[in-house]
Amino acid sequence: MTRRQRRALASICETFVEGAVDAGVPDALLELTPRSDRRALLALLSVWDVGGRFSRRSRDAREAALRAWRDSAIPARRRVYHGLRRGTLIPFHARTEPEQTAGPAAPPRLRPLHPEGDTQLSCDVCVVGSGAGGGVAAAVLAEAGLDVVVLEAGAHHEDRDFGGVELDAYRRLYYESAAPTSIDGGIGLLAGRCVGGTTVVNYTTSFRTPDAIRAEWGEPFTSREYDASLEAVCTRLGVNTDEGLPSSRDRAMARGLERLGWHVAEMPRNTRGCEQGAICGRCGFGCPLGAKQSTLVTWLVDADAAGARVVPSTRATRVVVASGRARGVEAETTSGGRVTVGARAVVAAAGALNTPVLLERSGVGGGHVGKHLHLHPTTGVCGVFEEEIRPWEGTLQALYSDQHAELGDGYGLKYETAPVHPGVLAAFAPWEDARQSRDLLARLPHLSGIGLLLRDRSEGEVQTTRAGEPRVRYRLNDADIANVRIGLDGAARIFEAAGAREIFSSHAQWTAYTPAAGRRAAFLAAADAAGYGPGRCTFYSFHLMGSARSGASPSASVTGPTGETWSTRGLYVMDGSSFPSASGVNPMITIEATAHLNARRLAAELT
Ligand SMILES: Cc1cc2nc3c(=O)[nH]c(=O)nc-3n(C[C@H](O)[C@H](O)[C@H](O)COP(=O)(O)OP(=O)(O)OC[C@H]3O[C@@H](n4cnc5c(N)ncnc54)[C@H](O)[C@@H]3O)c2cc1C
């Protein structure tokens, strides 16, 4: 950064929160800005403060200037505002050291391969990605006696690296430090980037594919073989409802649900020996106890034991195709080495952002690659309570409600809670000025959140930039916004019934009320006035699906029901991209069961 850029950025960060510069936030902001946005940010900073026209103004004037960008009619300005807001407030607040540590960690479970320099490997099947889909596929194929190489773009971490400081986890374990959004900034995109993929950072909620979704999707989801794969996956992951001690967040939500007479039920979870307390609340930063049954501690261990080679920090760049058949994969390591893998078959399991990019870069997959992206857009409502909630602690997710899961044609939303760490609150909460923001963060111990997890009809698209990176277009349609609104009202009612003193939404503008007769209607009217478009209300996606979907015909899908691409024999998709539409429930078990079934079929073909 030039001196002028640095001065502008320092002044912006200090306007959002006093003390930002001393805390090293400007450098962190730049580091956390997605690579594709960095040049534009620096260009903006060059002109932001010419002649001190921002930094020399009073605090009130600078705060008003930032709010003007927040409320701008120009979406690009709102996107810049939120990038700066999140880029300042998350690094500033997400630095808390854990109050409790987990004790000595288990020894590493995997023996990964670290290629030095340029390397050539050959195998039966090359699996790209080691998350929910790739981990399962690798184990099933290796246990069938096939020689398997797993390429994983992220680094290899184990229990001893997990559960630490929030910001470190975003940097080390999340795709692009958890900072990417859709092009218009309307929705944040969260995915893991490490050996084990998103299953390392996820919240352990383990719903089987609902019967109605299976019926909607048809073959192979309605088959007996799919039943068997669901069973095998849930057994391997130890899915249970015994390790679900409700956190105070869950208890507050359940109290409200019960008083309203609404549905509430226990979450099935994939844990063995979960602590269900302060440590569990930090397991979105990886589970330091090895209790979360991610692919890192289950399927990849099985694959490793059966002889599979797991290659971390190695990103697949292209599938090698000859005579219409996949022959292998080209990849590069983070240290710049080239890795070439020759294979009889290739499994793309790089997640719904990167699988379509891999196919696109390889010139395969057809016209539906990247299309039909679903995101389960999630926004939050918070309640402030008299009693202490300590929302960062306790079981990741223990209870949920399907009260509004069916709002028509199988679409609707789930109510779930998840740990609220300072960085999470900073990401979702409105900012009016530095003082309001600081006061809100200070109230965190008394605050609880309910997430509205929407089954979306809206379809987005993953495009591939010239630099070969994913870029997401996504916009909520009116039908989905109508359901979000029902969820907003529902969550407010739950918190009212639970006894919250104040309730606020995740709109960019502070939208809140103190419960009393008739006030909720005014709150909803204010929420409507603030809007749900990009930059008006915060949404994140935790579930990326459908961008290389399976189907019955090449005219509408990328793969057939077995996961093999219509365009290229021997090339399979086995991850969340393969979903025919949004699953409506947290998708890990469905991804794993589908990969299990299709990997078994592939193994039978190759052996
Ligand atoms: C915070 C959070 C909480 C969640 N909680 C839950 C939950 O409780 N229950 C649930 O069901 N779901 C949950 N999910 C979602 C769930 O974990 C994911 O949907 C699932 O893991 C996706 O599986 P996947 O195989 O499609 O991709 P991933 O698990 O993301 O795996 C893809 C892997 O491919 C790697 N990769 C990408 N590109 C390349 C490349 N070019 N070359 C090599 N490797 C590459 C990535 O680094 C990654 O490791 C959560 C998600 C998040 C972000």
XYZ file of C-alpha atoms and ligand atoms in Angstrom:
660
model
C 0.000 0.000 0.000
C 1.132 3.567 -0.673
C 1.148 6.050 2.205
C -2.067 7.573 0.922
C -3.804 4.201 0.660
C -2.606 3.214 4.113
C -3.849 6.472 5.648
C -7.267 6.060 4.041
C -7.617 2.464 5.182
C -6.461 3.280 8.710
C -9.004 6.061 8.942
C -11.843 3.850 7.661
C -10.982 1.070 10.102
C -10.750 3.504 13.034
C -14.137 4.916 12.065
C -15.715 1.482 12.281
C -14.040 0.723 15.601
C -11.636 2.676 17.762
C -8.351 0.839 18.322
C -8.424 -0.932 14.973
C -5.022 0.325 13.859
C -3.288 -0.671 17.091
C -4.835 -4.125 16.693
C -3.278 -4.483 13.219
C -6.686 -4.537 11.510
C -5.780 -2.675 8.269
C -3.233 -5.332 7.280
C -5.638 -8.106 8.269
C -8.400 -6.486 6.198
C -6.196 -6.457 3.135
C -5.150 -10.039 3.715
C -8.762 -11.166 4.164
C -10.015 -9.332 1.073
C -10.627 -11.958 -1.613
C -7.809 -11.863 -4.182
C -10.199 -10.861 -6.949
C -11.216 -7.696 -5.025
C -7.803 -6.509 -3.865
C -6.884 -4.392 -6.874
C -10.243 -2.582 -6.832
C -9.889 -1.945 -3.101
C -6.444 -0.402 -3.524
C -7.714 1.787 -6.375
C -10.551 3.007 -4.166
C -8.196 3.723 -1.276
C -6.013 5.846 -3.588
C -8.854 8.314 -4.105
C -10.783 7.893 -0.834
C -8.855 10.418 1.212
C -7.394 12.880 -1.287
C -6.448 16.033 0.628
C -7.581 14.377 3.863
C -11.226 14.754 2.824
C -12.168 11.704 4.901
C -9.529 11.366 7.614
C -9.619 15.047 8.610
C -13.358 15.121 9.193
C -14.965 14.714 12.607
C -15.896 11.204 13.787
C -19.604 12.011 13.316
C -18.989 13.108 9.736
C -16.885 10.035 8.933
C -19.518 7.710 10.404
C -22.204 9.476 8.394
C -20.081 9.022 5.247
C -19.844 5.264 5.857
C -23.595 5.051 6.495
C -24.192 6.850 3.212
C -22.329 4.031 1.421
C -24.341 1.474 3.416
C -27.642 3.070 2.398
C -26.621 3.919 -1.153
C -29.002 3.100 -4.006
C -25.941 1.779 -5.883
C -25.409 -1.927 -5.042
C -21.645 -1.726 -5.732
C -21.286 0.910 -2.992
C -23.180 -1.244 -0.515
C -20.895 -4.142 -1.409
C -17.806 -2.018 -0.735
C -19.278 -0.854 2.568
C -19.921 -4.404 3.780
C -16.501 -5.586 2.617
C -14.902 -2.809 4.673
C -17.243 -3.333 7.631
C -16.689 -7.069 7.842
C -13.013 -6.737 6.968
C -12.584 -4.391 9.951
C -14.939 -5.772 12.573
C -14.244 -9.498 12.126
C -10.435 -9.284 12.551
C -10.907 -6.816 15.396
C -13.350 -8.938 17.394
C -12.432 -12.512 16.399
C -9.235 -12.633 18.434
C -10.443 -14.148 21.716
C -8.297 -16.936 23.127
C -10.271 -20.014 24.270
C -11.120 -19.947 27.982
C -10.773 -23.703 28.174
C -8.358 -25.920 26.301
C -8.875 -29.509 25.370
C -5.804 -31.147 26.902
C -3.322 -33.278 24.982
C -4.450 -34.056 21.443
C -4.453 -37.483 19.832
C -1.478 -38.240 17.570
C -2.046 -37.488 13.851
C -4.191 -40.086 12.143
C -3.087 -39.687 8.534
C 0.227 -40.202 6.768
C -0.176 -37.731 3.910
C 2.100 -37.610 0.903
C 4.007 -34.344 0.382
C 5.342 -34.266 -3.163
C 8.609 -32.413 -3.616
C 9.127 -30.588 -6.877
C 7.429 -31.927 -10.006
C 5.879 -35.336 -9.396
C 4.126 -38.001 -11.448
C 1.766 -40.459 -9.815
C -0.435 -43.153 -11.224
C -3.428 -44.897 -9.679
C -6.809 -46.420 -10.468
C -8.895 -43.468 -9.278
C -7.867 -39.879 -8.594
C -10.259 -38.160 -6.167
C -10.192 -34.350 -6.173
C -11.181 -33.009 -2.738
C -11.284 -34.731 0.652
C -14.511 -33.340 2.176
C -17.896 -35.002 2.615
C -18.022 -36.439 -0.917
C -14.325 -37.022 -1.626
C -13.531 -38.559 1.762
C -16.278 -41.160 1.428
C -15.451 -41.958 -2.207
C -11.759 -42.443 -1.343
C -12.552 -44.899 1.461
C -15.074 -46.957 -0.504
C -12.803 -47.202 -3.557
C -9.633 -47.983 -1.576
C -11.400 -50.594 0.556
C -12.570 -52.261 -2.663
C -8.884 -52.820 -3.456
C -8.400 -49.924 -5.880
C -5.314 -47.734 -5.845
C -6.538 -44.234 -4.904
C -4.868 -40.810 -4.867
C -6.713 -37.946 -3.135
C -5.676 -34.426 -4.134
C -6.629 -31.776 -1.568
C -6.062 -28.053 -2.126
C -6.081 -27.288 1.603
C -3.424 -28.081 4.172
C -3.351 -31.019 6.557
C -4.283 -30.129 10.144
C -5.189 -32.447 13.001
C -6.799 -32.197 16.463
C -3.904 -30.255 18.010
C -4.479 -27.417 15.487
C -8.208 -27.060 16.217
C -10.563 -25.122 18.490
C -8.254 -22.105 18.867
C -8.659 -18.435 18.016
C -11.625 -17.662 15.745
C -9.696 -15.533 13.241
C -6.878 -18.087 12.915
C -9.443 -20.750 12.066
C -10.970 -18.636 9.307
C -7.502 -18.030 7.875
C -6.272 -21.602 8.053
C -9.337 -23.794 7.623
C -11.806 -21.835 5.479
C -11.872 -21.213 1.746
C -10.414 -17.719 1.158
C -10.532 -16.999 4.908
C -14.372 -17.156 4.931
C -14.466 -13.790 3.130
C -15.956 -14.518 -0.345
C -19.410 -13.313 -1.306
C -21.580 -13.431 -4.406
C -20.681 -10.813 -7.042
C -23.218 -8.304 -5.706
C -22.186 -8.962 -2.108
C -25.677 -10.283 -1.322
C -24.555 -13.516 0.334
C -21.366 -14.726 2.047
C -20.029 -18.102 0.917
C -18.581 -20.427 3.561
C -16.653 -23.628 2.856
C -13.741 -25.505 4.400
C -10.291 -25.605 2.807
C -8.252 -28.306 4.530
C -7.897 -32.082 4.589
C -11.428 -33.192 5.517
C -12.953 -30.172 3.775
C -16.041 -28.532 5.242
C -16.711 -31.571 7.471
C -13.840 -30.335 9.685
C -15.495 -26.986 10.428
C -19.147 -27.930 10.237
C -21.695 -28.133 13.026
C -22.211 -31.951 13.180
C -25.909 -31.829 12.311
C -26.684 -35.103 10.597
C -30.107 -35.240 8.972
C -30.860 -38.144 6.690
C -32.264 -37.186 3.304
C -36.005 -36.601 3.948
C -38.372 -38.993 2.183
C -40.120 -36.143 0.379
C -36.807 -34.971 -1.126
C -35.913 -38.527 -2.126
C -39.256 -38.871 -3.880
C -38.768 -35.504 -5.602
C -35.268 -36.418 -6.812
C -36.170 -39.939 -8.014
C -33.504 -42.512 -8.902
C -31.120 -43.443 -7.315
C -32.360 -41.677 -4.168
C -35.502 -43.806 -3.949
C -33.576 -47.084 -4.256
C -32.913 -49.740 -1.606
C -29.190 -49.286 -2.337
C -29.498 -45.649 -1.269
C -31.152 -46.806 1.987
C -28.160 -49.078 2.559
C -25.713 -46.248 1.874
C -27.530 -43.916 4.269
C -27.325 -46.622 6.894
C -23.626 -47.285 6.261
C -22.784 -43.572 6.462
C -24.748 -42.968 9.675
C -23.112 -46.025 11.261
C -19.583 -44.948 10.283
C -20.214 -41.434 11.593
C -21.837 -42.609 14.828
C -24.927 -40.463 14.192
C -26.819 -40.189 17.477
C -29.137 -38.051 19.577
C -27.435 -38.953 22.873
C -24.677 -36.343 22.657
C -26.965 -33.353 22.292
C -27.034 -31.608 25.649
C -28.923 -28.393 24.816
C -26.827 -25.235 25.125
C -28.388 -22.132 26.706
C -29.015 -20.943 23.111
C -30.966 -24.129 22.423
C -32.813 -23.867 25.710
C -33.907 -20.296 25.003
C -35.151 -21.320 21.556
C -36.915 -24.425 22.910
C -38.608 -22.385 25.655
C -40.090 -20.078 23.052
C -41.100 -22.934 20.757
C -42.774 -24.859 23.558
C -44.697 -21.813 24.794
C -45.978 -21.260 21.273
C -46.836 -24.961 20.943
C -44.512 -25.202 17.922
C -42.431 -28.099 16.674
C -39.083 -28.725 18.398
C -36.869 -31.799 18.108
C -33.388 -33.107 18.850
C -30.649 -32.798 16.252
C -29.018 -36.025 15.169
C -25.224 -35.452 15.402
C -22.099 -37.197 14.092
C -20.017 -37.250 17.264
C -18.271 -39.794 19.451
C -17.333 -38.564 22.940
C -18.483 -34.967 22.450
C -17.857 -32.672 25.425
C -21.099 -30.700 24.699
C -19.809 -27.659 26.600
C -17.399 -24.760 26.188
C -15.068 -26.727 23.910
C -17.901 -27.875 21.641
C -18.915 -24.258 21.091
C -15.574 -23.690 19.363
C -15.778 -26.755 17.112
C -16.625 -24.597 14.105
C -12.869 -23.999 14.343
C -12.242 -27.760 14.192
C -12.831 -30.228 17.044
C -9.702 -30.515 19.228
C -11.059 -33.726 20.826
C -11.493 -35.657 17.588
C -15.120 -36.178 18.668
C -16.618 -34.642 15.532
C -16.732 -37.469 13.016
C -15.446 -35.452 10.076
C -13.961 -37.300 7.126
C -10.552 -36.493 8.652
C -11.187 -38.909 11.530
C -13.357 -41.469 9.695
C -13.335 -42.099 5.947
C -9.875 -40.679 5.254
C -8.452 -42.872 8.029
C -10.152 -45.866 6.388
C -8.817 -44.825 2.995
C -5.299 -44.347 4.379
C -5.419 -47.759 6.066
C -6.471 -49.316 2.753
C -3.457 -47.775 1.007
C -4.877 -44.557 -0.467
C -2.422 -41.675 -0.772
C -3.753 -38.324 0.493
C -1.882 -35.376 -1.034
C -2.570 -32.087 0.847
C -1.846 -28.527 -0.316
C -2.240 -29.681 -3.926
C -4.869 -28.087 -6.127
C -6.222 -29.862 -9.202
C -6.189 -27.489 -12.152
C -7.424 -29.703 -14.992
C -8.843 -33.119 -15.725
C -6.841 -34.794 -18.494
C -9.198 -36.157 -21.157
C -8.323 -38.265 -24.205
C -10.790 -39.829 -26.664
C -13.744 -38.715 -24.519
C -12.412 -40.454 -21.430
C -10.852 -39.071 -18.225
C -7.220 -40.193 -17.981
C -5.969 -38.278 -14.973
C -5.519 -34.902 -13.333
C -3.012 -32.063 -13.464
C -2.395 -30.206 -10.226
C -0.087 -27.738 -8.536
C 1.192 -27.633 -4.985
C 1.118 -24.485 -2.861
C 4.913 -24.336 -3.197
C 4.632 -24.288 -6.995
C 5.389 -27.946 -7.826
C 3.490 -29.649 -10.654
C 1.771 -32.926 -9.865
C 0.445 -35.132 -12.649
C -1.736 -38.092 -11.776
C -2.556 -40.768 -14.345
C -5.810 -42.610 -13.511
C -8.460 -44.941 -14.944
C -11.197 -42.726 -13.465
C -11.473 -39.293 -11.859
C -13.867 -38.244 -9.085
C -14.507 -34.501 -8.842
C -15.388 -33.721 -5.205
C -13.988 -30.195 -4.831
C -17.275 -28.793 -3.459
C -19.982 -26.846 -5.257
C -17.778 -23.780 -5.804
C -14.732 -25.530 -7.197
C -16.042 -28.660 -8.925
C -17.723 -26.608 -11.681
C -14.539 -24.555 -12.040
C -12.478 -27.731 -12.446
C -14.879 -29.020 -15.121
C -14.967 -25.655 -16.890
C -11.159 -25.365 -16.903
C -11.028 -28.854 -18.397
C -13.571 -27.999 -21.100
C -15.917 -30.811 -20.042
C -19.353 -31.249 -18.488
C -21.563 -29.357 -20.946
C -23.809 -26.322 -20.702
C -25.188 -26.979 -17.221
C -21.804 -26.754 -15.497
C -22.016 -24.044 -12.811
C -25.764 -23.522 -13.288
C -28.558 -24.337 -10.775
C -26.531 -23.313 -7.703
C -28.501 -23.474 -4.457
C -27.263 -21.947 -1.220
C -29.799 -22.428 1.596
C -29.496 -18.681 2.327
C -29.296 -18.112 6.063
C -30.009 -14.949 7.981
C -30.226 -14.491 11.730
C -32.475 -12.919 14.343
C -31.025 -12.112 17.767
C -32.672 -11.831 21.162
C -31.165 -10.026 24.138
C -31.973 -11.659 27.481
C -31.825 -10.620 31.110
C -29.965 -13.805 31.993
C -26.504 -14.763 30.721
C -26.604 -16.944 27.625
C -22.888 -17.062 26.693
C -23.880 -17.958 23.128
C -20.390 -19.025 22.077
C -20.546 -22.043 24.389
C -22.306 -25.384 24.400
C -23.222 -28.068 21.892
C -22.826 -26.737 18.346
C -26.465 -27.430 17.494
C -28.732 -29.548 19.709
C -32.346 -28.649 18.825
C -34.232 -27.418 15.772
C -37.734 -26.600 14.636
C -39.505 -27.573 11.419
C -42.526 -25.413 12.260
C -42.205 -23.605 8.921
C -40.348 -26.248 6.899
C -43.392 -26.742 4.671
C -44.690 -23.424 3.369
C -45.781 -24.829 0.004
C -44.480 -27.378 -2.530
C -41.876 -28.693 -0.075
C -40.201 -25.308 0.361
C -39.805 -23.445 3.632
C -37.211 -23.019 6.356
C -35.680 -24.553 9.431
C -34.987 -22.769 12.719
C -31.567 -23.688 14.133
C -29.141 -22.051 16.537
C -25.356 -22.138 16.314
C -22.526 -20.697 18.417
C -22.296 -16.908 18.253
C -18.665 -15.856 18.610
C -17.658 -12.185 18.484
C -16.651 -12.485 14.817
C -19.978 -14.119 13.959
C -21.929 -11.328 15.634
C -19.751 -8.753 13.871
C -20.494 -10.448 10.541
C -24.293 -10.486 10.947
C -25.059 -7.493 13.165
C -25.954 -3.994 11.954
C -23.479 -1.148 12.316
C -24.765 2.353 12.982
C -21.681 3.938 14.503
C -18.634 2.852 16.486
C -20.344 3.353 19.810
C -23.506 1.371 18.987
C -21.383 -1.435 17.542
C -19.087 -1.599 20.580
C -22.072 -1.556 22.968
C -23.732 -4.374 21.043
C -20.594 -6.522 21.175
C -20.403 -5.854 24.920
C -23.906 -7.336 25.269
C -22.848 -10.590 23.567
C -22.984 -12.654 26.811
C -26.728 -11.913 27.068
C -27.545 -12.515 23.467
C -28.805 -15.517 21.529
C -29.359 -16.088 17.832
C -31.754 -18.119 15.695
C -30.694 -18.940 12.154
C -33.343 -19.166 9.421
C -32.156 -21.811 7.009
C -34.100 -21.413 3.805
C -34.722 -24.163 1.256
C -34.248 -22.005 -1.841
C -36.039 -22.138 -5.167
C -33.731 -19.353 -6.357
C -30.951 -20.560 -8.627
C -27.531 -18.968 -8.936
C -24.508 -19.722 -11.050
C -20.824 -20.439 -10.497
C -18.820 -18.804 -13.261
C -15.124 -19.310 -13.883
C -13.015 -16.151 -13.993
C -10.140 -15.720 -16.412
C -7.812 -16.474 -13.512
C -9.595 -19.817 -13.107
C -11.394 -18.979 -9.857
C -15.089 -19.320 -8.973
C -17.337 -16.274 -9.145
C -20.933 -16.589 -7.931
C -24.071 -14.906 -9.218
C -27.053 -15.348 -6.925
C -30.193 -13.362 -6.195
C -33.119 -14.367 -3.964
C -36.398 -14.479 -5.852
C -39.670 -13.076 -4.506
C -41.049 -16.444 -3.377
C -37.956 -17.070 -1.274
C -38.018 -13.559 0.160
C -41.643 -14.150 1.201
C -40.466 -17.231 3.120
C -37.584 -15.308 4.724
C -40.165 -12.838 5.959
C -42.227 -15.645 7.519
C -39.042 -16.845 9.209
C -38.217 -13.391 10.511
C -41.649 -13.119 12.068
C -41.384 -16.697 13.378
C -37.974 -16.180 15.010
C -39.176 -12.939 16.589
C -42.213 -14.750 17.984
C -39.996 -17.520 19.384
C -37.763 -14.988 21.140
C -40.754 -13.008 22.413
C -42.246 -16.168 23.883
C -38.853 -17.047 25.378
C -38.773 -13.720 27.240
C -36.239 -11.695 25.225
C -35.968 -8.030 26.235
C -34.966 -6.832 22.793
C -35.024 -8.463 19.362
C -33.109 -7.398 16.258
C -32.578 -8.668 12.738
C -29.465 -8.880 10.523
C -30.419 -5.911 8.378
C -27.663 -3.447 7.528
C -29.661 -0.768 9.322
C -30.484 -1.323 12.969
C -33.945 -2.948 12.925
C -35.118 -3.869 16.412
C -37.934 -3.747 18.948
C -38.673 -4.235 22.603
C -41.499 -6.780 22.849
C -44.898 -5.324 23.730
C -48.336 -5.559 22.175
C -48.347 -4.585 18.513
C -44.625 -3.856 18.226
C -43.715 -6.900 16.140
C -45.801 -5.608 13.249
C -43.840 -2.354 13.285
C -40.586 -4.336 13.414
C -41.605 -6.333 10.341
C -42.642 -3.169 8.534
C -39.212 -1.672 9.329
C -37.533 -4.859 8.098
C -39.497 -4.666 4.846
C -38.575 -1.014 4.449
C -34.885 -1.836 5.010
C -35.240 -4.549 2.349
C -33.771 -7.967 1.603
C -31.717 -7.184 -1.499
C -27.910 -7.290 -1.706
C -26.315 -5.336 1.109
C -29.683 -4.601 2.741
C -29.835 -7.707 4.928
C -26.973 -10.089 5.773
C -27.183 -13.614 4.398
C -24.574 -16.363 4.492
C -24.517 -19.720 2.777
C -23.231 -22.687 4.769
C -24.561 -25.183 2.199
C -23.383 -24.981 -1.415
C -25.237 -27.343 -3.748
C -26.351 -28.208 -7.247
C -23.754 -26.530 -9.509
C -22.991 -29.736 -11.451
C -26.293 -31.419 -10.902
C -27.260 -35.002 -11.638
C -30.357 -35.844 -13.583
C -32.017 -38.130 -16.062
C -30.975 -36.325 -19.227
C -27.910 -34.490 -20.626
C -30.253 -31.718 -21.752
C -30.799 -30.653 -18.136
C -27.870 -31.943 -16.066
C -24.110 -32.516 -15.926
C -24.133 -36.131 -14.760
C -26.427 -39.122 -14.915
C -27.802 -40.831 -11.808
C -24.500 -42.670 -11.179
C -22.562 -39.404 -10.989
C -20.720 -40.029 -14.283
C -20.633 -36.922 -16.475
C -22.628 -37.174 -19.691
C -19.715 -35.579 -21.581
C -16.780 -37.672 -20.407
C -16.578 -41.349 -19.542
C -14.705 -42.131 -16.344
C -15.296 -38.634 -14.910
C -17.624 -38.553 -11.908
C -19.032 -35.822 -9.658
C -19.454 -36.928 -6.034
C -20.051 -33.902 -3.827
C -22.662 -31.268 -3.033
C -22.591 -30.031 -6.634
C -24.415 -33.166 -7.717
C -27.696 -32.371 -5.882
C -30.675 -32.084 -8.264
C -31.987 -29.166 -6.150
C -31.653 -27.821 -2.611
C -31.867 -30.635 -0.055
C -33.866 -28.585 2.471
C -31.890 -30.172 5.327
C -28.234 -29.713 6.258
C -26.627 -31.654 3.424
C -23.615 -33.584 4.757
C -25.325 -36.960 5.206
C -26.971 -36.747 1.777
C -23.628 -35.908 0.137
C -21.901 -38.759 1.926
C -24.640 -41.305 1.181
C -24.714 -40.355 -2.512
C -20.923 -40.590 -2.751
C -21.037 -43.923 -0.923
C -23.559 -45.360 -3.357
C -21.881 -44.043 -6.494
C -18.373 -44.997 -5.339
C -19.599 -48.541 -4.702
C -20.983 -48.688 -8.226
C -17.735 -47.316 -9.642
C -15.681 -49.803 -7.608
C -17.797 -52.651 -8.947
C -17.155 -51.442 -12.477
C -13.389 -51.094 -12.053
C -12.647 -54.264 -10.099
C -19.669 -23.461 9.197
C -20.390 -24.587 8.507
C -21.200 -25.428 9.252
C -21.873 -26.474 8.621
N -22.609 -27.338 9.378
C -23.200 -28.392 8.809
C -23.901 -29.345 9.598
O -23.963 -29.221 10.808
N -24.497 -30.390 8.963
C -24.454 -30.541 7.607
O -25.067 -31.480 7.093
N -23.775 -29.667 6.846
C -23.119 -28.619 7.408
N -22.370 -27.771 6.650
C -22.245 -28.058 5.210
C -21.453 -29.322 4.894
O -20.346 -29.471 5.744
C -21.020 -29.253 3.427
O -22.188 -29.108 2.653
C -20.275 -30.483 2.950
O -19.120 -30.728 3.710
C -19.895 -30.270 1.478
O -19.273 -31.441 1.012
P -18.511 -31.415 -0.387
O -17.877 -32.748 -0.554
O -19.434 -30.910 -1.420
O -17.398 -30.278 -0.218
P -16.339 -29.994 0.927
O -16.644 -30.757 2.158
O -16.265 -28.520 1.024
O -14.993 -30.565 0.342
C -14.404 -30.048 -0.827
C -12.895 -30.128 -0.671
O -12.292 -29.935 -1.948
C -11.139 -29.133 -1.798
N -10.860 -28.510 -3.094
C -11.483 -27.466 -3.676
N -10.960 -27.222 -4.892
C -9.995 -28.145 -5.086
C -9.110 -28.414 -6.162
N -9.151 -27.696 -7.291
N -8.206 -29.411 -6.016
C -8.163 -30.160 -4.863
N -9.006 -29.946 -3.829
C -9.921 -28.966 -3.942
C -11.528 -28.158 -0.711
O -10.373 -27.602 -0.115
C -12.323 -29.042 0.226
O -11.497 -29.633 1.192
C -21.727 -26.684 7.232
C -20.934 -25.817 6.493
C -20.270 -24.773 7.108
C -19.410 -23.859 6.283
